[in-house]
Tab-separated table of N, CA and C in Angstrom:
chain	number	residue	atom	x	y	z
A	1	MET	N	0.661	-1.101	-0.101
A	1	MET	CA	0.306	-0.105	-0.166
A	1	MET	C	0.700	1.299	0.002
A	2	LYS	N	0.904	2.219	-0.780
A	2	LYS	CA	1.419	3.243	-1.169
A	2	LYS	C	0.671	4.294	-0.598
A	3	LYS	N	1.493	5.119	0.343
A	3	LYS	CA	0.838	6.225	0.778
A	3	LYS	C	1.573	7.771	0.426
A	4	GLN	N	0.862	8.699	0.167
A	4	GLN	CA	1.859	9.970	-0.145
A	4	GLN	C	1.026	11.113	-0.814
A	5	PHE	N	1.832	12.358	-0.724
A	5	PHE	CA	0.710	13.459	-0.221
A	5	PHE	C	1.001	14.164	-1.939
A	6	ASN	N	-0.323	14.338	-1.948
A	6	ASN	CA	-0.724	15.153	-3.864
A	6	ASN	C	-0.871	16.691	-3.937
A	7	PRO	N	-0.348	17.590	-3.686
A	7	PRO	CA	-0.411	18.971	-3.812
A	7	PRO	C	-1.344	19.073	-4.948
A	8	ALA	N	-1.440	18.526	-5.631
A	8	ALA	CA	-3.011	18.679	-6.865
A	8	ALA	C	-4.414	18.644	-6.591
A	9	HIS	N	-4.331	18.107	-5.245
A	9	HIS	CA	-5.960	17.758	-4.440
A	9	HIS	C	-5.879	18.857	-3.444
A	10	LEU	N	-4.800	19.564	-3.311
A	10	LEU	CA	-5.198	20.808	-1.983
A	10	LEU	C	-6.492	21.692	-2.542
A	11	PRO	N	-6.901	22.432	-1.526
A	11	PRO	CA	-8.076	23.214	-2.358
A	11	PRO	C	-7.353	24.071	-3.001
A	12	ARG	N	-8.127	24.918	-3.800
A	12	ARG	CA	-7.464	26.386	-3.932
A	12	ARG	C	-7.491	27.643	-3.033
A	13	ALA	N	-6.412	28.179	-3.264
A	13	ALA	CA	-5.943	29.229	-2.323
A	13	ALA	C	-7.431	30.213	-1.602
A	14	GLY	N	-7.967	30.910	-3.037
A	14	GLY	CA	-9.239	31.881	-2.492
A	14	GLY	C	-10.088	30.817	-1.961
A	15	LYS	N	-10.429	30.168	-2.174
A	15	LYS	CA	-11.690	29.613	-1.733
A	15	LYS	C	-11.745	28.674	-0.468
A	16	TYR	N	-10.402	28.468	-0.145
A	16	TYR	CA	-9.496	27.839	1.571
A	16	TYR	C	-10.121	29.217	2.227
A	17	TYR	N	-9.339	30.280	1.934
A	17	TYR	CA	-9.260	30.932	2.683
A	17	TYR	C	-10.678	31.570	3.004
A	18	LYS	N	-11.327	31.746	1.904
A	18	LYS	CA	-13.029	32.090	2.275
A	18	LYS	C	-13.606	31.117	3.175
A	19	ASN	N	-13.694	30.133	2.806
A	19	ASN	CA	-13.972	28.919	3.933
A	19	ASN	C	-13.723	28.643	5.396
A	20	GLU	N	-12.698	29.536	5.625
A	20	GLU	CA	-12.068	29.513	6.625
A	20	GLU	C	-12.522	30.697	7.462
A	21	GLY	N	-13.349	31.798	6.585
A	21	GLY	CA	-13.868	32.944	7.361
A	21	GLY	C	-12.953	34.020	7.275
A	22	LEU	N	-11.986	33.986	6.711
A	22	LEU	CA	-11.063	35.176	6.339
A	22	LEU	C	-11.629	36.299	5.162
A	23	LYS	N	-11.580	37.356	5.378
A	23	LYS	CA	-12.201	38.595	4.729
A	23	LYS	C	-11.615	39.042	4.265
A	24	LEU	N	-11.352	38.709	2.674
A	24	LEU	CA	-10.077	39.288	2.027
A	24	LEU	C	-10.325	40.410	1.386
A	25	THR	N	-9.581	41.261	1.494
A	25	THR	CA	-9.605	42.834	0.598
A	25	THR	C	-8.859	42.816	0.331
A	26	GLY	N	-8.818	44.239	-0.672
A	26	GLY	CA	-7.456	44.635	-1.004
A	26	GLY	C	-7.414	44.069	-2.805
A	27	GLY	N	-6.623	44.845	-3.303
A	27	GLY	CA	-6.365	44.116	-4.663
A	27	GLY	C	-4.871	43.940	-5.106
A	28	GLY	N	-4.374	43.537	-6.541
A	28	GLY	CA	-3.319	42.795	-6.678
A	28	GLY	C	-2.964	41.885	-6.135
A	29	GLU	N	-1.786	41.014	-6.168
A	29	GLU	CA	-1.393	39.805	-6.106
A	29	GLU	C	-1.388	39.499	-4.268
A	30	TRP	N	-1.510	40.726	-3.109
A	30	TRP	CA	-1.676	40.251	-2.398
A	30	TRP	C	-2.865	40.707	-1.493
A	31	LYS	N	-3.707	39.834	-0.654
A	31	LYS	CA	-4.992	40.601	-0.434
A	31	LYS	C	-4.818	40.129	1.541
A	32	SER	N	-5.910	41.183	1.931
A	32	SER	CA	-5.220	41.549	3.509
A	32	SER	C	-6.457	40.992	4.217
A	33	ALA	N	-6.203	40.788	5.266
A	33	ALA	CA	-7.172	40.009	6.579
A	33	ALA	C	-6.924	39.848	7.571
A	34	LEU	N	-7.888	39.935	8.319
A	34	LEU	CA	-7.566	39.575	10.170
A	34	LEU	C	-6.705	38.634	10.275
A	35	CYS	N	-5.753	38.542	11.280
A	35	CYS	CA	-5.196	37.226	10.945
A	35	CYS	C	-5.750	36.383	12.547
A	36	PRO	N	-5.611	35.385	12.002
A	36	PRO	CA	-6.253	34.389	12.981
A	36	PRO	C	-5.350	34.040	13.540
A	37	PHE	N	-4.272	34.734	13.634
A	37	PHE	CA	-3.388	33.652	14.580
A	37	PHE	C	-2.607	34.790	16.082
A	38	HIS	N	-3.551	35.514	16.259
A	38	HIS	CA	-3.367	36.499	17.285
A	38	HIS	C	-4.722	37.360	17.090
A	39	ASN	N	-4.779	38.389	18.480
A	39	ASN	CA	-5.863	38.959	18.272
A	39	ASN	C	-5.688	40.383	17.590
A	40	ASP	N	-6.342	39.915	15.924
A	40	ASP	CA	-5.606	40.869	15.235
A	40	ASP	C	-7.430	41.899	14.953
A	41	THR	N	-6.968	43.577	15.191
A	41	THR	CA	-8.115	44.548	15.156
A	41	THR	C	-7.558	45.307	13.377
A	42	LYS	N	-6.595	45.031	13.075
A	42	LYS	CA	-6.407	46.162	11.611
A	42	LYS	C	-5.915	44.423	10.678
A	43	PRO	N	-6.258	44.762	9.376
A	43	PRO	CA	-5.848	43.234	9.053
A	43	PRO	C	-4.107	43.365	8.843
A	44	SER	N	-4.161	42.636	9.361
A	44	SER	CA	-2.475	42.409	9.375
A	44	SER	C	-1.731	41.336	8.509
A	45	LEU	N	-2.827	40.308	8.170
A	45	LEU	CA	-1.953	39.453	7.741
A	45	LEU	C	-2.507	39.090	5.689
A	46	ARG	N	-1.451	39.019	5.667
A	46	ARG	CA	-1.603	39.130	3.780
A	46	ARG	C	-1.281	37.548	3.218
A	47	VAL	N	-2.092	37.668	1.990
A	47	VAL	CA	-2.314	35.836	1.438
A	47	VAL	C	-2.466	36.175	0.022
A	48	ARG	N	-1.723	35.444	-0.574
A	48	ARG	CA	-1.761	35.218	-1.780
A	48	ARG	C	-2.721	34.208	-2.234
A	49	VAL	N	-3.709	34.889	-3.283
A	49	VAL	CA	-4.282	33.317	-3.666
A	49	VAL	C	-4.469	32.712	-4.519
A	50	ASP	N	-3.495	33.210	-5.226
A	50	ASP	CA	-2.877	32.347	-6.620
A	50	ASP	C	-2.251	31.126	-5.661
A	51	SER	N	-1.031	31.241	-4.684
A	51	SER	CA	-0.248	30.173	-4.714
A	51	SER	C	-0.390	29.915	-2.694
A	52	GLY	N	-1.575	30.459	-2.613
A	52	GLY	CA	-1.583	30.150	-0.726
A	52	GLY	C	-0.994	30.696	0.074
A	53	GLY	N	0.368	31.456	-0.284
A	53	GLY	CA	1.351	31.901	0.370
A	53	GLY	C	0.716	33.030	1.434
A	54	PHE	N	1.270	32.963	2.414
A	54	PHE	CA	0.448	33.851	3.737
A	54	PHE	C	1.657	34.635	4.927
A	55	LYS	N	1.796	36.088	5.205
A	55	LYS	CA	2.406	36.303	6.224
A	55	LYS	C	1.617	37.103	6.737
A	56	CYS	N	1.714	37.083	8.518
A	56	CYS	CA	1.195	38.194	9.429
A	56	CYS	C	2.470	39.216	9.301
A	57	MET	N	2.007	40.476	9.415
A	57	MET	CA	2.875	41.444	9.737
A	57	MET	C	3.412	41.627	10.943
A	58	ALA	N	2.070	41.279	11.618
A	58	ALA	CA	2.271	41.663	13.438
A	58	ALA	C	2.843	40.515	13.781
A	59	CYS	N	2.143	39.357	13.818
A	59	CYS	CA	2.938	38.392	14.655
A	59	CYS	C	3.911	37.432	13.804
A	60	GLY	N	4.319	37.925	12.757
A	60	GLY	CA	5.033	36.803	12.357
A	60	GLY	C	4.716	35.345	11.529
A	61	ALA	N	3.478	35.089	11.903
A	61	ALA	CA	2.574	33.888	11.234
A	61	ALA	C	3.330	33.985	9.816
A	62	HIS	N	3.598	32.752	9.291
A	62	HIS	CA	3.745	32.795	7.799
A	62	HIS	C	3.705	31.250	7.137
A	63	GLY	N	3.677	31.152	5.833
A	63	GLY	CA	3.485	29.867	5.135
A	63	GLY	C	3.651	29.966	3.775
A	64	GLY	N	3.873	28.843	2.624
A	64	GLY	CA	4.013	29.019	1.489
A	64	GLY	C	2.670	28.424	0.995
A	65	ASP	N	1.418	27.902	1.548
A	65	ASP	CA	0.567	27.347	0.956
A	65	ASP	C	-0.663	27.235	1.915
A	66	VAL	N	-1.893	26.874	1.675
A	66	VAL	CA	-2.765	26.535	2.582
A	66	VAL	C	-2.559	25.134	3.490
A	67	LEU	N	-1.665	24.259	2.865
A	67	LEU	CA	-1.442	23.523	3.945
A	67	LEU	C	-0.072	23.664	5.216
A	68	ALA	N	0.249	25.102	4.615
A	68	ALA	CA	1.192	25.475	5.959
A	68	ALA	C	0.168	26.103	6.840
A	69	PHE	N	-0.726	26.599	6.433
A	69	PHE	CA	-1.897	27.735	7.129
A	69	PHE	C	-2.507	26.663	7.754
A	70	HIS	N	-3.385	25.714	7.404
A	70	HIS	CA	-3.746	24.518	7.773
A	70	HIS	C	-3.074	23.815	9.133
A	71	MET	N	-2.072	23.402	8.842
A	71	MET	CA	-1.061	23.027	9.808
A	71	MET	C	-1.024	23.844	11.235
A	72	GLN	N	-0.515	25.296	10.757
A	72	GLN	CA	-0.129	26.051	11.956
A	72	GLN	C	-1.558	26.803	12.687
A	73	ARG	N	-2.747	26.890	12.101
A	73	ARG	CA	-3.884	27.215	12.498
A	73	ARG	C	-4.879	26.019	13.253
A	74	TYR	N	-4.530	24.549	12.964
A	74	TYR	CA	-4.851	23.585	13.715
A	74	TYR	C	-4.291	22.787	14.285
A	75	ASN	N	-3.013	23.172	14.540
A	75	ASN	CA	-1.845	22.468	15.515
A	75	ASN	C	-1.754	21.023	14.491
A	76	LEU	N	-1.423	20.845	13.234
A	76	LEU	CA	-1.344	19.666	12.900
A	76	LEU	C	-0.525	19.646	12.552
A	77	ARG	N	-0.048	18.179	12.354
A	77	ARG	CA	1.084	17.535	11.498
A	77	ARG	C	1.014	17.594	9.959
A	78	PHE	N	2.142	17.451	9.489
A	78	PHE	CA	1.888	17.368	8.086
A	78	PHE	C	0.612	16.749	7.232
A	79	ILE	N	0.931	15.388	7.622
A	79	ILE	CA	-0.098	14.005	7.362
A	79	ILE	C	-1.516	14.455	7.696
A	80	ASP	N	-1.621	14.826	8.872
A	80	ASP	CA	-2.981	14.864	9.472
A	80	ASP	C	-3.388	16.282	8.590
A	81	ALA	N	-2.586	17.232	8.083
A	81	ALA	CA	-3.060	18.784	7.515
A	81	ALA	C	-3.388	17.958	6.132
A	82	ALA	N	-2.740	17.678	5.774
A	82	ALA	CA	-3.121	16.593	4.292
A	82	ALA	C	-4.366	15.877	4.047
A	83	LYS	N	-4.582	15.067	5.075
A	83	LYS	CA	-5.511	14.263	5.194
A	83	LYS	C	-6.594	15.135	5.515
A	84	ALA	N	-6.859	15.884	6.096
A	84	ALA	CA	-8.045	16.989	6.265
A	84	ALA	C	-8.482	17.942	5.285
A	85	LEU	N	-7.184	18.180	4.251
A	85	LEU	CA	-7.874	18.972	3.035
A	85	LEU	C	-8.107	18.309	1.995
A	86	GLY	N	-7.755	16.749	2.025
A	86	GLY	CA	-8.057	15.895	0.908
A	86	GLY	C	-6.531	15.628	-0.260
A	87	ALA	N	-5.208	15.832	0.360
A	87	ALA	CA	-4.535	15.761	-0.620
A	87	ALA	C	-3.727	14.465	-0.170
A	88	TRP	N	-4.084	13.568	0.874
A	88	TRP	CA	-3.469	12.390	1.387
A	88	TRP	C	-4.059	11.373	0.706
A	89	GLU	N	-3.049	10.528	-0.154
A	89	GLU	CA	-3.796	9.667	-0.910
A	89	GLU	C	-3.331	7.620	-0.484
A	90	VAL	N	-3.927	7.130	-0.365
A	90	VAL	CA	-3.220	5.817	-0.333
A	90	VAL	C	-3.802	5.063	-1.902
A	91	SER	N	-2.777	4.635	-2.360
A	91	SER	CA	-3.237	3.442	-3.182
A	91	SER	C	-2.648	1.827	-3.104
A	92	GLN	N	-2.546	0.859	-4.115
A	92	GLN	CA	-1.925	-0.017	-3.833
A	92	GLN	C	-0.996	-0.138	-4.898
C-alpha cells in the first residue's frame, strides 16, 4: 500500500481562505485579512490567492501554501493536515 501527498488535491487558495472565514480585501497579488493567529484588530495578514502563501505583518506567522496555514491554525502534523484537506492518497 502506497501513501503519498498529492499537492494537486489541495483546495484552491482563494476558496480555502474564504471557507476558513477570512474576509480578503484589497487588490493586486496580495490580499489582506484579520490574522487568526493573534487578536488582530486591523488586517495584518497578507495572503496570495494564487499560491496560498501568507504572512502576518504583526505576529510573524507565515507559510507558502494552504497546507502550511492549516497546519499552523489547527496545530496539525503534515500528514494530518494533508488528510484533512483531501491531499493524502492511499493506493495499492
